[in-house]
Amino acid sequence: MPVLEKACALIARPSVTPHDAGCLELIASWLTPLGFSIERIDAGGVSNLWARRGTSGQVICFAGHTDVVPTGPLDQWHSDPFVPSVRDGMLYGRGAADMKSSIAAFVVAIERLLAQRVLAVDSLALLLTSDEEGDAVNGTVRVVEALKARNEHIDCCIVGEPTCVSHLGDTVKNGRRGSLSARLLVKGVQGHVAYPHLIKNPVHLAAPALAELAASTWDDGNEYFPPTSFQISNAHAGTGATNVVPGSFEILFNFRHSTASTVEDLQSRVHALLDRHHLDYEIHWSIGGRPFLTPRGDLCAALGDAIFATTGVTTELSTTGGTSDGRFIADICQQVAEFGPINASIHKIDEHVAVSDLEPLARIYQHTLDRLLR
C-alpha cells in the first residue's frame, strides 16, 4: 500500500513544529523523478518547499504542513508517537491524521495520475511548510509572498487538513472564519478599598462596556458562515490583596468573524463602544487571519464528484473550525478548499487514521485532479 508506506515514512520523522526533521527532503525525493522542480524558500528557521511540474496553463496545487504538535506525555501513548504502528486497522503516530497521511496521498495521487495521462498544458504544484502548527509567520505566508513577488499564481488549491467528522468524505472546508484578537487595558487609579472617593476602579468602569460587547450582534453571518462571535479569553486585575483596588484591568478577547464583517468594521465598532462608555484605555490589535471563502464552483464540484465516486458519500461544505494556512494561499488563489481524513484524534494522545481510508483518500485526490486538469 503506497499511501501507508509513505505515511509511515513521514510519521517516523519527529517533526515537532517548527522543525521539519527531513520530511521535505524525503518528499522532494519522491517528486523529483516525477518531473517536479524543487525550490526551498526557508525563512527564520522554518523549512518551506515549493514544487512545480510544468510552466504553463492553470496551476493546481496541493498544500499542507510537515510539522506536528508536541506529543504530550509519552507514557500515555500506547506506542511511540514517532514509530508508526498499525493496530486494529488504525495507523497510530503523531501526524497520522494531521496531516502526514494527506501528504502521502497527495504524492500517490500524482504518481498514478501521471502514469495514466500526459499533461499537455497545465501545471501541478505542492506548497509545504514546517510552520503551520506554531507561529505560522515564516511558513506558507513566506512562500506566498515569494510567488506573489514574481507574479506566480495558483488557480485551485487543495489543503490536506483533516476535515471529515464521521466518515471519509463527509466534509469539505470551503472557507474559514477570520481571527481578530485584542489586548484591552482599561486604566484606573489604585488605592485602598476603604477610601472609594480616592480611587477609580477600572473593573467597575469596564464591566458595562464588556457586557455590551458580549451581548452585541456583530453580523448575521451568511450562506456559508455562522454569525461573528466575540469571546473574552482572559481578564486580569489587582495585586492579589483583597483591600487594594487595581490601577488597571487587562482583558484579552477574540473575534471569529465571517466574511459579513471586515476587520476594520469590527475595530471601529469596538472603539466607538469603548469611547461611548468614557473609558481611559489602550487597545492593541492582532490579526490572526482574515476570512476566506470559495463559493461553489469548479474546485468544490470536482472534490464533491470525486468523493461521491469513491465513497458514495455526498459531501457537505463547511467553514467551521479554526484558521488554516488557506488564509494565506487565498491571497494568490481564488479557489481554496480543504479536504483530508477524519479529524477526531488530531492533537490528541494516540492520534490515528483508519488504514482503510488511506487508499480512498489518494483516489479522491487523483479523481479531483483528473476533473480539473485539461
Short mmCIF file of C-alpha atoms in Angstrom, two decimals:
data_model
loop_
_atom_site.label_atom_id
_atom_site.label_comp_id
_atom_site.label_asym_id
_atom_site.label_seq_id
_atom_site.Cartn_x
_atom_site.Cartn_y
_atom_site.Cartn_z
CA MET A 1 0.00 0.00 0.00
CA PRO A 2 1.98 3.01 -1.23
CA VAL A 3 -0.01 5.57 0.79
CA LEU A 4 0.51 3.65 4.01
CA GLU A 5 4.22 3.23 3.32
CA LYS A 6 4.73 6.91 2.59
CA ALA A 7 2.65 7.99 5.58
CA CYS A 8 4.73 5.76 7.87
CA ALA A 9 7.97 7.17 6.45
CA LEU A 10 6.80 10.70 7.29
CA ILE A 11 5.44 9.85 10.75
CA ALA A 12 8.80 8.30 11.63
CA ARG A 13 10.40 11.76 11.38
CA PRO A 14 9.88 13.69 14.66
CA SER A 15 8.96 16.98 13.02
CA VAL A 16 7.62 18.86 16.05
CA THR A 17 6.90 22.42 14.96
CA PRO A 18 8.78 24.30 13.59
CA HIS A 19 11.24 21.50 12.80
CA ASP A 20 10.91 19.53 9.58
CA ALA A 21 13.20 16.62 10.57
CA GLY A 22 13.97 15.80 6.94
CA CYS A 23 10.36 15.40 5.76
CA LEU A 24 10.70 17.88 2.91
CA GLU A 25 13.88 16.23 1.63
CA LEU A 26 12.06 12.90 1.58
CA ILE A 27 9.07 14.37 -0.24
CA ALA A 28 11.38 16.07 -2.74
CA SER A 29 12.97 12.69 -3.44
CA TRP A 30 9.52 11.35 -4.34
CA LEU A 31 8.64 14.33 -6.56
CA THR A 32 11.88 14.82 -8.49
CA PRO A 33 11.54 11.60 -10.55
CA LEU A 34 8.02 12.78 -11.48
CA GLY A 35 9.44 15.86 -13.19
CA PHE A 36 8.93 18.42 -10.42
CA SER A 37 11.29 21.35 -9.97
CA ILE A 38 12.07 21.71 -6.27
CA GLU A 39 12.58 25.11 -4.63
CA ARG A 40 13.28 25.71 -0.96
CA ILE A 41 12.01 29.02 0.42
CA ASP A 42 13.19 28.61 4.02
CA ALA A 43 12.86 31.54 6.41
CA GLY A 44 13.55 32.18 10.08
CA GLY A 45 14.44 28.58 10.89
CA VAL A 46 11.34 27.27 9.10
CA SER A 47 11.52 24.80 6.21
CA ASN A 48 9.35 25.58 3.17
CA LEU A 49 9.05 23.83 -0.17
CA TRP A 50 7.55 24.93 -3.49
CA ALA A 51 7.49 22.14 -6.06
CA ARG A 52 6.09 22.63 -9.53
CA ARG A 53 5.72 20.45 -12.60
CA GLY A 54 5.02 22.40 -15.77
CA THR A 55 5.41 26.09 -16.61
CA SER A 56 2.13 26.95 -18.30
CA GLY A 57 -1.63 26.65 -18.08
CA GLN A 58 -3.61 26.61 -14.88
CA VAL A 59 -1.79 25.66 -11.68
CA ILE A 60 -3.44 23.03 -9.50
CA CYS A 61 -1.75 22.89 -6.09
CA PHE A 62 -1.76 20.64 -3.06
CA ALA A 63 -0.78 22.40 0.17
CA GLY A 64 -0.01 21.27 3.68
CA HIS A 65 2.44 21.08 6.55
CA THR A 66 5.02 18.59 7.74
CA ASP A 67 5.19 19.92 11.31
CA VAL A 68 3.20 18.35 14.12
CA VAL A 69 2.19 19.45 17.61
CA PRO A 70 4.13 18.16 20.64
CA THR A 71 3.28 14.64 21.75
CA GLY A 72 2.21 15.33 25.30
CA PRO A 73 3.05 12.76 28.00
CA LEU A 74 4.82 9.88 26.29
CA ASP A 75 3.78 7.42 28.98
CA GLN A 76 0.14 7.93 27.96
CA TRP A 77 0.73 6.79 24.38
CA HIS A 78 0.21 3.10 23.70
CA SER A 79 3.12 3.17 21.25
CA ASP A 80 5.95 5.57 20.45
CA PRO A 81 4.35 8.53 18.61
CA PHE A 82 7.22 8.61 16.12
CA VAL A 83 7.27 4.88 15.46
CA PRO A 84 4.26 4.34 13.19
CA SER A 85 2.15 1.45 14.42
CA VAL A 86 -0.81 -0.34 12.84
CA ARG A 87 -3.25 -1.82 15.37
CA ASP A 88 -6.83 -2.92 14.84
CA GLY A 89 -6.98 -1.30 11.43
CA MET A 90 -5.65 2.06 12.60
CA LEU A 91 -2.34 3.77 11.84
CA TYR A 92 -1.06 5.40 15.04
CA GLY A 93 1.53 8.15 15.32
CA ARG A 94 1.84 11.90 15.73
CA GLY A 95 0.79 13.45 12.44
CA ALA A 96 -1.11 10.39 11.22
CA ALA A 97 -4.28 12.45 10.76
CA ASP A 98 -2.82 15.97 10.86
CA MET A 99 -1.56 15.77 8.19
CA LYS A 100 1.14 13.37 7.02
CA SER A 101 -1.33 10.87 5.59
CA SER A 102 -2.73 13.61 3.36
CA ILE A 103 0.74 14.46 2.06
CA ALA A 104 1.40 10.79 1.33
CA ALA A 105 -1.92 10.60 -0.51
CA PHE A 106 -1.06 13.78 -2.48
CA VAL A 107 2.10 12.16 -3.84
CA VAL A 108 0.48 8.82 -4.62
CA ALA A 109 -2.39 10.58 -6.41
CA ILE A 110 0.09 12.49 -8.58
CA GLU A 111 2.15 9.36 -9.30
CA ARG A 112 -0.92 7.48 -10.51
CA LEU A 113 -2.30 10.39 -12.49
CA LEU A 114 0.98 10.88 -14.38
CA ALA A 115 1.18 7.16 -15.08
CA GLN A 116 -2.22 7.33 -16.79
CA ARG A 117 -2.16 10.60 -18.72
CA VAL A 118 0.09 13.26 -20.22
CA LEU A 119 -0.29 16.84 -19.00
CA ALA A 120 -0.05 18.86 -22.19
CA VAL A 121 -0.94 22.30 -20.83
CA ASP A 122 -1.49 22.59 -17.09
CA SER A 123 0.88 22.58 -14.11
CA LEU A 124 0.89 20.69 -10.81
CA ALA A 125 2.38 22.10 -7.63
CA LEU A 126 2.90 21.38 -3.94
CA LEU A 127 3.32 24.02 -1.25
CA LEU A 128 4.56 22.58 2.05
CA THR A 129 5.80 24.14 5.29
CA SER A 130 7.05 23.18 8.75
CA ASP A 131 5.39 26.19 10.42
CA GLU A 132 1.63 25.66 10.44
CA GLU A 133 1.14 24.31 13.95
CA GLY A 134 3.32 27.02 15.51
CA ASP A 135 3.55 30.76 14.96
CA ALA A 136 2.83 30.49 11.22
CA VAL A 137 4.86 33.61 10.46
CA ASN A 138 7.69 32.13 8.38
CA GLY A 139 5.87 29.30 6.67
CA THR A 140 3.21 29.35 3.97
CA VAL A 141 2.95 33.13 4.12
CA ARG A 142 6.62 33.46 3.06
CA VAL A 143 6.11 31.15 0.09
CA VAL A 144 3.02 33.11 -0.94
CA GLU A 145 4.98 36.36 -0.68
CA ALA A 146 7.74 34.94 -2.90
CA LEU A 147 5.28 33.70 -5.50
CA LYS A 148 3.37 36.97 -5.47
CA ALA A 149 6.58 38.97 -5.96
CA ARG A 150 7.26 37.14 -9.23
CA ASN A 151 3.62 37.17 -10.36
CA GLU A 152 3.04 33.46 -9.94
CA HIS A 153 -0.50 32.46 -9.12
CA ILE A 154 -2.42 29.33 -8.22
CA ASP A 155 -5.76 28.56 -9.85
CA CYS A 156 -7.03 25.85 -7.48
CA CYS A 157 -5.55 24.68 -4.18
CA ILE A 158 -6.47 21.67 -2.04
CA VAL A 159 -5.19 21.92 1.53
CA GLY A 160 -4.92 18.48 3.11
CA GLU A 161 -6.17 19.41 6.57
CA PRO A 162 -8.23 16.71 8.31
CA THR A 163 -11.80 17.90 7.65
CA CYS A 164 -14.04 14.86 7.99
CA VAL A 165 -16.20 14.25 11.05
CA SER A 166 -17.59 10.71 10.98
CA HIS A 167 -16.81 9.22 7.58
CA LEU A 168 -14.20 9.92 4.94
CA GLY A 169 -15.72 12.40 2.53
CA ASP A 170 -18.44 13.87 4.72
CA THR A 171 -16.93 17.38 4.96
CA VAL A 172 -15.03 19.77 2.72
CA LYS A 173 -13.98 23.12 4.16
CA ASN A 174 -14.57 25.80 1.52
CA GLY A 175 -13.57 28.68 3.77
CA ARG A 176 -12.56 29.67 7.26
CA ARG A 177 -13.50 32.42 9.62
CA GLY A 178 -11.09 35.24 10.33
CA SER A 179 -9.43 35.65 13.72
CA LEU A 180 -9.05 39.11 15.26
CA SER A 181 -7.62 39.41 18.77
CA ALA A 182 -7.07 42.35 21.08
CA ARG A 183 -5.43 43.23 24.37
CA LEU A 184 -7.51 45.91 26.08
CA LEU A 185 -6.04 47.83 29.01
CA VAL A 186 -8.54 49.91 30.98
CA LYS A 187 -6.86 52.44 33.26
CA GLY A 188 -7.96 53.46 36.75
CA VAL A 189 -6.49 54.75 40.00
CA GLN A 190 -5.13 52.25 42.53
CA GLY A 191 -5.91 52.72 46.21
CA HIS A 192 -7.36 51.37 49.43
CA VAL A 193 -10.81 49.81 49.18
CA ALA A 194 -11.89 51.71 52.30
CA TYR A 195 -11.47 55.08 50.54
CA PRO A 196 -13.60 54.78 47.41
CA HIS A 197 -13.56 58.55 46.85
CA LEU A 198 -9.80 58.36 46.31
CA ILE A 199 -9.75 55.52 43.80
CA LYS A 200 -11.00 54.77 40.31
CA ASN A 201 -11.84 51.10 39.89
CA PRO A 202 -11.16 50.03 36.28
CA VAL A 203 -13.03 46.73 36.73
CA HIS A 204 -16.22 48.54 37.71
CA LEU A 205 -15.78 51.04 34.90
CA ALA A 206 -15.13 48.38 32.26
CA ALA A 207 -17.88 45.96 33.29
CA PRO A 208 -20.80 47.69 31.49
CA ALA A 209 -18.74 48.01 28.30
CA LEU A 210 -17.72 44.35 28.46
CA ALA A 211 -21.33 43.30 29.00
CA GLU A 212 -22.36 45.29 25.94
CA LEU A 213 -19.54 43.80 23.86
CA ALA A 214 -20.62 40.31 24.88
CA ALA A 215 -24.28 40.99 24.10
CA SER A 216 -23.71 42.72 20.74
CA THR A 217 -24.76 41.20 17.44
CA TRP A 218 -21.88 41.81 15.07
CA ASP A 219 -23.47 40.35 11.96
CA ASP A 220 -25.91 37.63 10.93
CA GLY A 221 -23.40 35.53 9.01
CA ASN A 222 -24.34 34.37 5.52
CA GLU A 223 -24.97 31.25 3.45
CA TYR A 224 -21.57 29.80 4.34
CA PHE A 225 -20.65 31.34 7.71
CA PRO A 226 -22.28 31.50 11.14
CA PRO A 227 -22.59 34.92 12.79
CA THR A 228 -19.40 36.53 14.04
CA SER A 229 -18.65 35.66 17.66
CA PHE A 230 -16.96 37.69 20.40
CA GLN A 231 -15.29 35.91 23.32
CA ILE A 232 -13.26 37.13 26.28
CA SER A 233 -10.39 34.70 26.76
CA ASN A 234 -8.61 36.26 29.75
CA ALA A 235 -9.12 39.04 32.28
CA HIS A 236 -6.71 40.19 34.97
CA ALA A 237 -6.56 42.96 37.55
CA GLY A 238 -5.26 43.53 41.05
CA THR A 239 -2.30 42.70 43.24
CA GLY A 240 -3.81 39.64 44.88
CA ALA A 241 -4.77 41.57 48.02
CA THR A 242 -8.43 41.98 48.96
CA ASN A 243 -8.02 45.53 50.25
CA VAL A 244 -6.40 47.09 47.17
CA VAL A 245 -8.33 48.44 44.18
CA PRO A 246 -6.34 47.75 40.99
CA GLY A 247 -4.91 50.54 38.92
CA SER A 248 -5.57 48.81 35.62
CA PHE A 249 -7.62 46.00 34.15
CA GLU A 250 -6.35 43.88 31.25
CA ILE A 251 -8.78 41.96 29.04
CA LEU A 252 -7.90 39.66 26.16
CA PHE A 253 -10.64 38.98 23.64
CA ASN A 254 -11.11 37.47 20.20
CA PHE A 255 -13.48 37.73 17.26
CA ARG A 256 -14.02 34.75 15.00
CA HIS A 257 -15.61 36.59 12.14
CA SER A 258 -17.30 35.78 8.89
CA THR A 259 -16.99 37.49 5.54
CA ALA A 260 -20.04 39.51 6.60
CA SER A 261 -17.73 41.69 8.77
CA THR A 262 -14.36 43.17 7.98
CA VAL A 263 -11.51 43.64 10.43
CA GLU A 264 -11.83 47.38 10.03
CA ASP A 265 -15.58 47.37 10.78
CA LEU A 266 -15.12 45.34 13.95
CA GLN A 267 -12.29 47.53 15.20
CA SER A 268 -14.29 50.69 14.52
CA ARG A 269 -17.33 49.39 16.38
CA VAL A 270 -15.27 48.35 19.41
CA HIS A 271 -13.57 51.74 19.64
CA ALA A 272 -16.90 53.54 19.34
CA LEU A 273 -18.40 51.42 22.12
CA LEU A 274 -15.46 51.95 24.48
CA ASP A 275 -15.49 55.69 23.79
CA ARG A 276 -19.22 55.85 24.47
CA HIS A 277 -18.52 54.39 27.93
CA HIS A 278 -15.90 57.12 28.53
CA LEU A 279 -13.14 54.67 29.36
CA ASP A 280 -9.48 55.60 29.61
CA TYR A 281 -7.98 52.73 27.67
CA GLU A 282 -5.31 51.37 25.36
CA ILE A 283 -6.03 48.63 22.85
CA HIS A 284 -3.60 46.58 20.79
CA TRP A 285 -4.97 44.56 17.88
CA SER A 286 -3.60 41.37 16.33
CA ILE A 287 -4.94 39.86 13.09
CA GLY A 288 -4.55 36.10 13.19
CA GLY A 289 -6.08 35.73 9.75
CA ARG A 290 -8.72 37.26 7.53
CA PRO A 291 -11.65 35.10 6.45
CA PHE A 292 -11.63 33.41 3.07
CA LEU A 293 -14.37 31.76 1.09
CA THR A 294 -14.53 29.62 -2.04
CA PRO A 295 -18.12 29.58 -3.30
CA ARG A 296 -19.48 26.59 -5.17
CA GLY A 297 -17.52 26.31 -8.40
CA ASP A 298 -15.01 24.16 -10.25
CA LEU A 299 -12.94 23.09 -7.24
CA CYS A 300 -15.80 22.31 -4.85
CA ALA A 301 -17.66 20.49 -7.63
CA ALA A 302 -14.62 18.42 -8.58
CA LEU A 303 -13.97 17.44 -4.97
CA GLY A 304 -17.63 16.60 -4.38
CA ASP A 305 -17.82 14.46 -7.52
CA ALA A 306 -14.59 12.65 -6.67
CA ILE A 307 -15.73 11.97 -3.10
CA PHE A 308 -19.07 10.59 -4.24
CA ALA A 309 -17.49 8.44 -6.97
CA THR A 310 -15.00 6.98 -4.47
CA THR A 311 -17.04 6.63 -1.28
CA GLY A 312 -20.70 7.12 -2.19
CA VAL A 313 -20.82 9.96 0.33
CA THR A 314 -22.43 13.29 -0.54
CA THR A 315 -20.08 15.83 0.99
CA GLU A 316 -21.07 18.91 2.96
CA LEU A 317 -19.38 22.29 2.52
CA SER A 318 -18.40 23.83 5.86
CA THR A 319 -16.47 26.81 7.24
CA THR A 320 -16.34 25.67 10.87
CA GLY A 321 -13.20 25.29 12.96
CA GLY A 322 -10.18 27.47 13.47
CA THR A 323 -7.87 29.08 10.96
CA SER A 324 -5.63 27.30 8.47
CA ASP A 325 -2.90 28.19 6.01
CA GLY A 326 -5.63 28.51 3.41
CA ARG A 327 -5.98 32.10 4.64
CA PHE A 328 -2.55 32.91 3.21
CA ILE A 329 -2.95 30.97 -0.04
CA ALA A 330 -6.25 32.73 -0.76
CA ASP A 331 -4.19 35.86 -1.40
CA ILE A 332 -2.94 34.37 -4.70
CA CYS A 333 -5.62 31.76 -5.37
CA GLN A 334 -9.33 32.30 -5.94
CA GLN A 335 -10.35 28.72 -5.21
CA VAL A 336 -9.03 27.18 -1.97
CA ALA A 337 -10.65 24.18 -0.31
CA GLU A 338 -9.56 21.85 2.46
CA PHE A 339 -10.09 18.11 2.44
CA GLY A 340 -8.49 15.31 4.39
CA PRO A 341 -9.17 12.41 6.78
CA ILE A 342 -11.30 12.21 9.92
CA ASN A 343 -10.19 14.76 12.49
CA ALA A 344 -11.44 13.20 15.74
CA SER A 345 -7.97 12.29 17.05
CA ILE A 346 -5.91 15.27 15.91
CA HIS A 347 -3.59 16.78 18.56
CA LYS A 348 -4.61 14.01 20.96
CA ILE A 349 -2.77 11.15 22.64
CA ASP A 350 -2.73 8.15 20.28
CA GLU A 351 -3.51 10.21 17.17
CA HIS A 352 -4.58 7.85 14.39
CA VAL A 353 -6.15 7.41 10.98
CA ALA A 354 -8.02 4.43 9.58
CA VAL A 355 -5.79 2.43 7.25
CA SER A 356 -8.86 1.69 5.13
CA ASP A 357 -9.23 5.43 4.43
CA LEU A 358 -5.73 5.93 3.02
CA GLU A 359 -6.17 4.48 -0.45
CA PRO A 360 -9.61 6.09 -0.96
CA LEU A 361 -8.10 9.43 0.09
CA ALA A 362 -5.48 9.14 -2.65
CA ARG A 363 -8.16 8.15 -5.18
CA ILE A 364 -10.25 11.19 -4.26
CA TYR A 365 -7.27 13.48 -4.78
CA GLN A 366 -6.45 11.75 -8.08
CA HIS A 367 -10.01 11.95 -9.41
CA THR A 368 -10.21 15.62 -8.38
CA LEU A 369 -7.05 16.38 -10.35
CA ASP A 370 -8.38 14.45 -13.33
CA ARG A 371 -11.54 16.58 -13.34
CA LEU A 372 -9.67 19.88 -13.03
CA LEU A 373 -6.78 19.33 -15.44
CA ARG A 374 -7.18 19.81 -19.18
#
